[in-house]
Coordinates of C-alpha atoms and ligand atoms in Angstrom, one line a residue:
M9 CA 0.0 0.0 0.0
S10 CA 1.4 3.4 -1.0
H11 CA 2.1 5.5 2.0
S12 CA 1.7 8.9 0.4
K13 CA -1.9 7.9 -0.3
L14 CA -2.4 7.5 3.5
D15 CA -1.0 11.0 4.2
S16 CA -4.2 12.7 3.0
P17 CA -7.8 12.2 4.2
H18 CA -9.1 8.7 3.4
R19 CA -11.5 6.1 4.7
R20 CA -10.5 2.7 6.0
H21 CA -12.8 -0.3 6.1
N22 CA -13.3 -2.4 9.2
P23 CA -13.8 -6.0 7.8
L24 CA -15.0 -7.2 11.2
T25 CA -18.1 -4.9 11.3
D26 CA -18.3 -3.8 7.6
E27 CA -18.1 -0.1 8.8
W28 CA -15.8 2.7 7.7
V29 CA -13.6 5.1 9.6
L30 CA -12.5 8.5 8.3
V31 CA -8.8 9.2 8.7
S32 CA -7.6 12.8 8.6
P33 CA -3.8 12.7 9.2
H34 CA -3.2 16.4 8.4
R35 CA -5.3 17.5 11.4
T36 CA -2.8 16.4 14.0
K37 CA -1.2 19.8 14.1
R38 CA -4.3 21.7 15.0
P39 CA -4.2 23.4 18.5
W40 CA -6.3 21.9 21.2
Q41 CA -8.6 24.3 23.1
G42 CA -11.2 21.8 24.2
K43 CA -11.9 20.0 27.4
V44 CA -8.9 18.9 29.5
E45 CA -9.8 16.2 32.0
S46 CA -8.1 16.4 35.4
A47 CA -5.6 13.6 35.8
S48 CA -7.0 11.2 38.4
R49 CA -5.2 10.9 41.7
E50 CA -2.8 8.0 41.4
L51 CA -1.9 6.8 44.9
R52 CA -4.5 4.4 46.4
P53 CA -4.2 2.4 49.6
Q54 CA -3.8 -1.4 49.4
F55 CA -7.1 -1.7 51.3
D56 CA -9.9 0.8 51.4
P57 CA -12.5 0.2 54.2
T58 CA -15.1 2.2 52.2
C59 CA -14.6 0.2 48.9
Y60 CA -17.4 -2.3 48.2
L61 CA -15.1 -4.5 46.3
C62 CA -12.3 -4.9 48.9
P63 CA -12.2 -8.2 50.8
G64 CA -14.4 -8.4 53.9
N65 CA -16.3 -5.2 53.1
D66 CA -20.1 -4.7 52.9
R67 CA -21.8 -4.4 49.6
A68 CA -25.3 -3.1 48.7
G69 CA -28.3 -5.2 49.8
G70 CA -26.7 -6.6 52.9
H71 CA -24.1 -8.7 51.1
K72 CA -20.6 -9.0 52.5
N73 CA -17.5 -9.9 50.5
P74 CA -15.5 -12.9 51.7
V75 CA -11.9 -12.3 52.7
Y76 CA -10.8 -13.4 49.3
E77 CA -7.1 -13.9 48.5
N78 CA -7.0 -14.0 44.7
T79 CA -9.9 -13.3 42.4
F80 CA -13.5 -12.9 43.5
V81 CA -16.7 -13.1 41.4
F82 CA -20.2 -12.2 42.4
D83 CA -23.6 -11.5 40.9
N84 CA -24.0 -7.7 40.2
D85 CA -26.2 -6.2 42.9
F86 CA -27.6 -3.8 40.2
A87 CA -27.8 -6.1 37.2
A88 CA -28.8 -4.8 33.7
L89 CA -30.0 -8.3 32.7
L90 CA -32.1 -10.6 34.8
P91 CA -32.2 -14.4 34.6
D92 CA -36.0 -14.5 35.2
S93 CA -37.4 -11.7 32.9
P94 CA -40.8 -12.8 31.6
A95 CA -40.1 -14.9 28.5
E96 CA -43.2 -13.7 26.6
T97 CA -42.4 -10.0 26.0
V98 CA -42.1 -10.5 22.3
E99 CA -43.9 -7.9 20.1
N100 CA -43.8 -7.9 16.4
E101 CA -45.6 -4.7 15.9
L102 CA -44.4 -2.9 12.8
L103 CA -41.8 -0.2 13.8
M104 CA -42.1 -1.1 17.4
E105 CA -40.6 -4.5 17.8
V106 CA -39.7 -5.9 21.2
D107 CA -37.8 -9.0 22.0
S108 CA -37.4 -10.7 25.4
V109 CA -33.9 -11.0 26.9
V110 CA -32.7 -13.0 29.9
G111 CA -29.2 -12.9 31.3
T112 CA -26.8 -12.6 34.2
C113 CA -24.4 -9.9 35.2
R114 CA -21.4 -10.5 37.4
V115 CA -18.5 -8.5 38.8
V116 CA -15.0 -9.9 38.8
C117 CA -12.4 -8.5 41.3
F118 CA -9.0 -9.1 39.8
S119 CA -7.2 -9.2 43.1
P120 CA -7.8 -8.2 46.8
R121 CA -5.4 -5.3 46.3
H122 CA -7.3 -2.0 45.9
D123 CA -4.2 -0.3 44.4
L124 CA -3.1 -2.7 41.7
S125 CA -4.4 -2.6 38.1
L126 CA -3.7 -5.6 35.8
A127 CA -0.6 -3.7 34.5
E128 CA 0.9 -3.7 37.9
M129 CA -0.1 -7.2 39.0
Q130 CA 2.3 -10.1 38.9
E131 CA 2.0 -12.4 35.8
E132 CA 1.1 -15.3 38.0
N133 CA -1.8 -13.3 39.4
I134 CA -2.9 -12.1 36.0
R135 CA -3.0 -15.8 35.0
K136 CA -5.6 -16.3 37.8
V137 CA -7.7 -13.7 36.1
V138 CA -7.4 -15.5 32.8
D139 CA -8.5 -18.7 34.4
L140 CA -11.4 -17.0 36.0
W141 CA -12.5 -15.4 32.7
A142 CA -12.3 -18.8 31.0
G143 CA -14.2 -20.6 33.8
Q144 CA -17.0 -18.0 33.7
I145 CA -17.3 -18.3 29.9
D146 CA -17.5 -22.1 30.3
E147 CA -20.1 -21.9 33.1
L148 CA -22.3 -19.2 31.7
G149 CA -21.9 -20.5 28.1
N150 CA -23.9 -23.5 29.1
D151 CA -27.0 -21.3 29.7
Y152 CA -26.4 -18.3 27.4
T153 CA -25.5 -17.6 23.8
W154 CA -23.2 -14.7 24.5
V155 CA -20.9 -14.2 27.4
Q156 CA -19.3 -10.7 27.3
V157 CA -16.2 -10.4 29.5
F158 CA -15.1 -6.8 29.8
E159 CA -13.3 -4.2 31.8
N160 CA -14.2 -0.6 32.1
K161 CA -11.1 1.1 33.6
G162 CA -10.8 4.7 34.8
E163 CA -13.0 7.5 35.9
I164 CA -12.9 9.0 32.4
M165 CA -14.7 5.9 31.2
G166 CA -17.4 6.3 33.8
C167 CA -16.0 3.6 36.0
S168 CA -17.4 4.2 39.5
N169 CA -14.9 2.2 41.6
P170 CA -11.1 2.3 41.3
H171 CA -10.7 -1.2 42.7
P172 CA -9.4 -3.2 39.8
H173 CA -12.3 -5.2 38.5
G174 CA -14.1 -6.3 35.4
Q175 CA -17.6 -7.4 34.5
I176 CA -19.4 -10.3 32.8
W177 CA -22.7 -9.9 31.1
A178 CA -24.2 -13.0 29.7
S179 CA -27.4 -13.0 27.5
N180 CA -29.6 -15.4 25.5
S181 CA -29.4 -13.1 22.5
L182 CA -26.4 -12.0 20.3
P183 CA -25.8 -8.3 21.0
N184 CA -25.0 -5.8 18.1
E185 CA -21.2 -5.9 18.0
P186 CA -20.8 -9.7 18.1
F187 CA -23.7 -10.0 15.7
K188 CA -21.9 -7.8 13.1
E189 CA -18.6 -9.7 13.7
N190 CA -20.2 -13.0 13.4
R191 CA -21.9 -12.0 10.1
E192 CA -18.7 -10.6 8.6
Q193 CA -16.4 -13.5 9.7
Q194 CA -19.0 -15.9 8.3
R195 CA -19.2 -14.0 5.1
Y196 CA -15.4 -14.0 4.7
Y197 CA -15.2 -17.7 5.5
K198 CA -17.8 -18.6 2.8
K199 CA -16.2 -16.4 0.2
H200 CA -12.5 -17.2 0.8
N201 CA -12.7 -20.5 2.7
A202 CA -10.4 -19.0 5.3
N203 CA -10.6 -17.3 8.6
L204 CA -10.8 -13.5 8.4
L205 CA -8.7 -12.6 11.5
L206 CA -6.1 -15.3 10.8
D207 CA -5.7 -14.0 7.3
Y208 CA -5.5 -10.4 8.6
L209 CA -2.9 -11.4 11.2
K210 CA -0.7 -12.9 8.5
K211 CA -0.7 -9.6 6.6
E212 CA 0.1 -7.7 9.8
C213 CA 2.9 -10.0 10.7
K214 CA 4.4 -9.5 7.3
A215 CA 4.0 -5.7 7.4
K216 CA 5.1 -5.4 11.1
E217 CA 4.2 -1.7 11.0
R218 CA 1.2 -1.9 13.3
I219 CA 2.4 -4.6 15.7
V220 CA 3.0 -3.3 19.2
V221 CA 4.1 -6.4 21.1
E222 CA 4.1 -10.2 20.5
N223 CA 5.2 -13.4 22.2
E224 CA 5.1 -17.1 21.4
H225 CA 1.3 -17.3 21.3
W226 CA -0.1 -13.8 21.1
V227 CA 0.1 -10.6 19.1
V228 CA -1.1 -7.0 20.0
L229 CA -1.5 -4.6 17.1
V230 CA -3.2 -1.4 16.3
P231 CA -5.8 -2.5 13.7
F232 CA -5.6 -0.9 10.3
W233 CA -9.2 0.4 10.8
A234 CA -8.8 1.6 14.5
V235 CA -11.2 4.3 15.6
W236 CA -9.8 5.2 19.0
P237 CA -6.4 6.9 19.0
F238 CA -4.5 4.0 20.7
E239 CA -7.0 1.3 20.0
T240 CA -5.5 -2.2 19.9
L241 CA -6.5 -5.8 19.0
L242 CA -5.1 -8.8 20.9
L243 CA -5.0 -12.0 19.0
P244 CA -3.8 -15.6 19.5
K245 CA -1.5 -16.8 16.7
R246 CA -3.3 -20.1 16.2
H247 CA -7.0 -20.6 15.5
V248 CA -8.9 -20.5 18.8
L249 CA -12.6 -20.1 19.2
R250 CA -13.0 -19.2 22.8
L251 CA -10.9 -18.4 26.0
P252 CA -11.7 -21.8 27.6
D253 CA -10.0 -23.5 24.7
L254 CA -6.6 -22.1 25.6
N255 CA -4.0 -24.5 27.0
D256 CA -1.8 -24.0 30.0
A257 CA 1.1 -22.5 28.0
E258 CA -1.2 -20.1 26.1
R259 CA -2.8 -18.9 29.3
N260 CA 0.6 -18.1 30.8
S261 CA 1.6 -16.5 27.6
L262 CA -1.6 -14.4 27.7
A263 CA -0.8 -13.2 31.2
N264 CA 2.6 -12.2 29.9
I265 CA 1.4 -10.2 26.9
L266 CA -1.4 -8.5 29.0
K267 CA 1.2 -7.3 31.5
R268 CA 3.6 -6.1 28.8
H269 CA 0.9 -4.4 26.7
L270 CA -0.9 -2.7 29.7
T271 CA 2.5 -1.5 31.0
R272 CA 3.1 0.2 27.7
Y273 CA -0.3 1.8 27.9
D274 CA 0.4 3.1 31.4
N275 CA 3.8 4.4 30.2
L276 CA 2.3 6.3 27.2
F277 CA 1.1 9.2 29.3
E278 CA 2.5 8.1 32.7
T279 CA -0.9 7.5 34.0
S280 CA -3.1 4.5 34.9
F281 CA -4.3 4.3 31.3
P282 CA -8.1 4.3 31.0
Y283 CA -9.9 2.0 28.5
S284 CA -12.8 -0.3 27.9
M285 CA -11.6 -3.8 26.9
G286 CA -13.4 -7.0 26.2
W287 CA -13.2 -10.5 24.8
H288 CA -14.9 -11.6 21.7
G289 CA -14.9 -15.4 21.5
A290 CA -17.3 -17.4 19.4
P291 CA -20.9 -17.4 20.7
T292 CA -21.7 -20.2 23.1
D293 CA -24.8 -21.8 21.5
N294 CA -24.6 -25.0 19.6
N295 CA -24.0 -23.6 16.1
E296 CA -20.9 -24.1 14.0
Y297 CA -18.4 -21.3 14.5
N298 CA -15.3 -22.3 12.6
H299 CA -15.3 -18.9 10.9
W300 CA -14.7 -17.2 14.3
Q301 CA -11.3 -16.2 15.8
L302 CA -10.9 -15.3 19.5
H303 CA -9.7 -11.7 20.1
A304 CA -9.8 -8.9 22.6
H305 CA -10.4 -5.2 21.8
F306 CA -8.9 -2.4 23.8
Y307 CA -10.6 1.0 23.3
P308 CA -8.8 3.8 25.2
P309 CA -10.2 7.3 25.1
L310 CA -7.0 9.3 25.6
L311 CA -5.7 11.3 22.7
R312 CA -2.6 13.3 23.4
S313 CA -2.0 13.3 27.2
A314 CA -3.4 12.0 30.4
T315 CA -6.0 14.7 30.3
V316 CA -7.1 15.1 26.7
K317 CA -9.8 12.7 25.6
K318 CA -11.2 11.9 22.2
F319 CA -14.9 12.4 22.0
I320 CA -17.2 10.6 19.6
V321 CA -19.5 13.5 18.7
G322 CA -21.0 15.6 15.9
Y323 CA -19.9 14.2 12.5
E324 CA -19.0 10.9 14.1
M325 CA -22.5 10.5 15.7
L326 CA -24.2 11.7 12.6
S327 CA -22.1 10.4 9.7
E328 CA -18.9 8.4 10.4
V329 CA -16.3 7.9 13.1
Q330 CA -13.0 9.8 12.4
R331 CA -9.5 9.9 13.7
D332 CA -6.5 12.3 13.3
I333 CA -3.4 10.4 14.3
T334 CA -3.0 7.4 12.0
P335 CA -3.0 3.8 13.3
E336 CA 0.6 3.6 12.1
Q337 CA 1.6 6.7 14.1
A338 CA -0.2 5.3 17.1
A339 CA 1.6 1.9 16.7
K340 CA 4.9 3.6 16.5
R341 CA 4.3 5.5 19.7
L342 CA 3.3 2.3 21.5
Q343 CA 6.3 0.4 20.0
E344 CA 8.8 2.9 21.4
L345 CA 7.6 2.5 25.0
S346 CA 9.4 0.7 27.8
E347 CA 7.9 -2.5 29.3
I348 CA 9.1 -1.4 32.8
H349 CA 6.2 0.3 34.5
Y350 CA 6.8 4.0 35.0
R351 CA 6.0 3.7 38.7
K352 CA 8.8 1.1 39.1
A353 CA 11.3 2.8 36.8
S354 CA 14.1 4.7 38.5
K355 CA 14.1 8.3 37.5
Ligands
LIG405 ZN1 -14.5 -8.2 18.1

């Protein structure tokens, strides 16, 4: 692909969703006079007696957390999906369609430590989070079609509690994003008799330009069609449908790449880097999903410092998402960063 072509405004196609993103590389020099978020206070205690996620503390509704030593999962006290919604809320009225949905929402505490994000946890403890994610997908996948494992990190992302934790929402229907990804991966598989993301990874491994970090089993890259400034995609190198399918070595290797990748993220603006991340494995109903490849998306909102955020507004809400810094520039910034966490690095 000619690089000069990519210096002027162009659109890039996201093959996973069949959507386009407008890229405007020339705009990176414009002065910023918009909203500057205040950098969140960084130092947290190891234990906070007022935190509803810390071990031994009280939660809403009279629940009390056990004195857990590794990970801890519980049903969300304010769940958006309920396992016992009335099944017959289906309405086929023209223009006012309603479908029923049942599901379960859980909260996953990554560790008893109030002060440690995944980036700062030890690999062996991140591995316990990987096992918990896989176990939850296995368990909830028995009852539900879609099990969304995700983490919403940082005040800027609307995360209400700084104790490192993620969530799991499982539902009997396929939500919008996996619906699109399923449709497009299936379409590609039928047309090319090959796996979309495995083919894509081959191209990226050859180009190398957008690869941020890799190890024996995993690759992190800035996707060619990234929307968020420092958006990344985490992929296994072999064909894997779901997290529970990972073997022991691949799970250790996943803990390794998560730590390295998230450390780079924290080092980018020397802040506990906010993001929404989540896993997209094949749906967990009984259909055939050979066209699917496991992956995780990281969507960080920060643009040029710990306090300047990208907003999806205006043209983006009404016409098409847009970015200024190119995915290649973003990848280069991330490639240049150290894998020693800035809080541990001697200055
Ligand atoms: Zn996806």
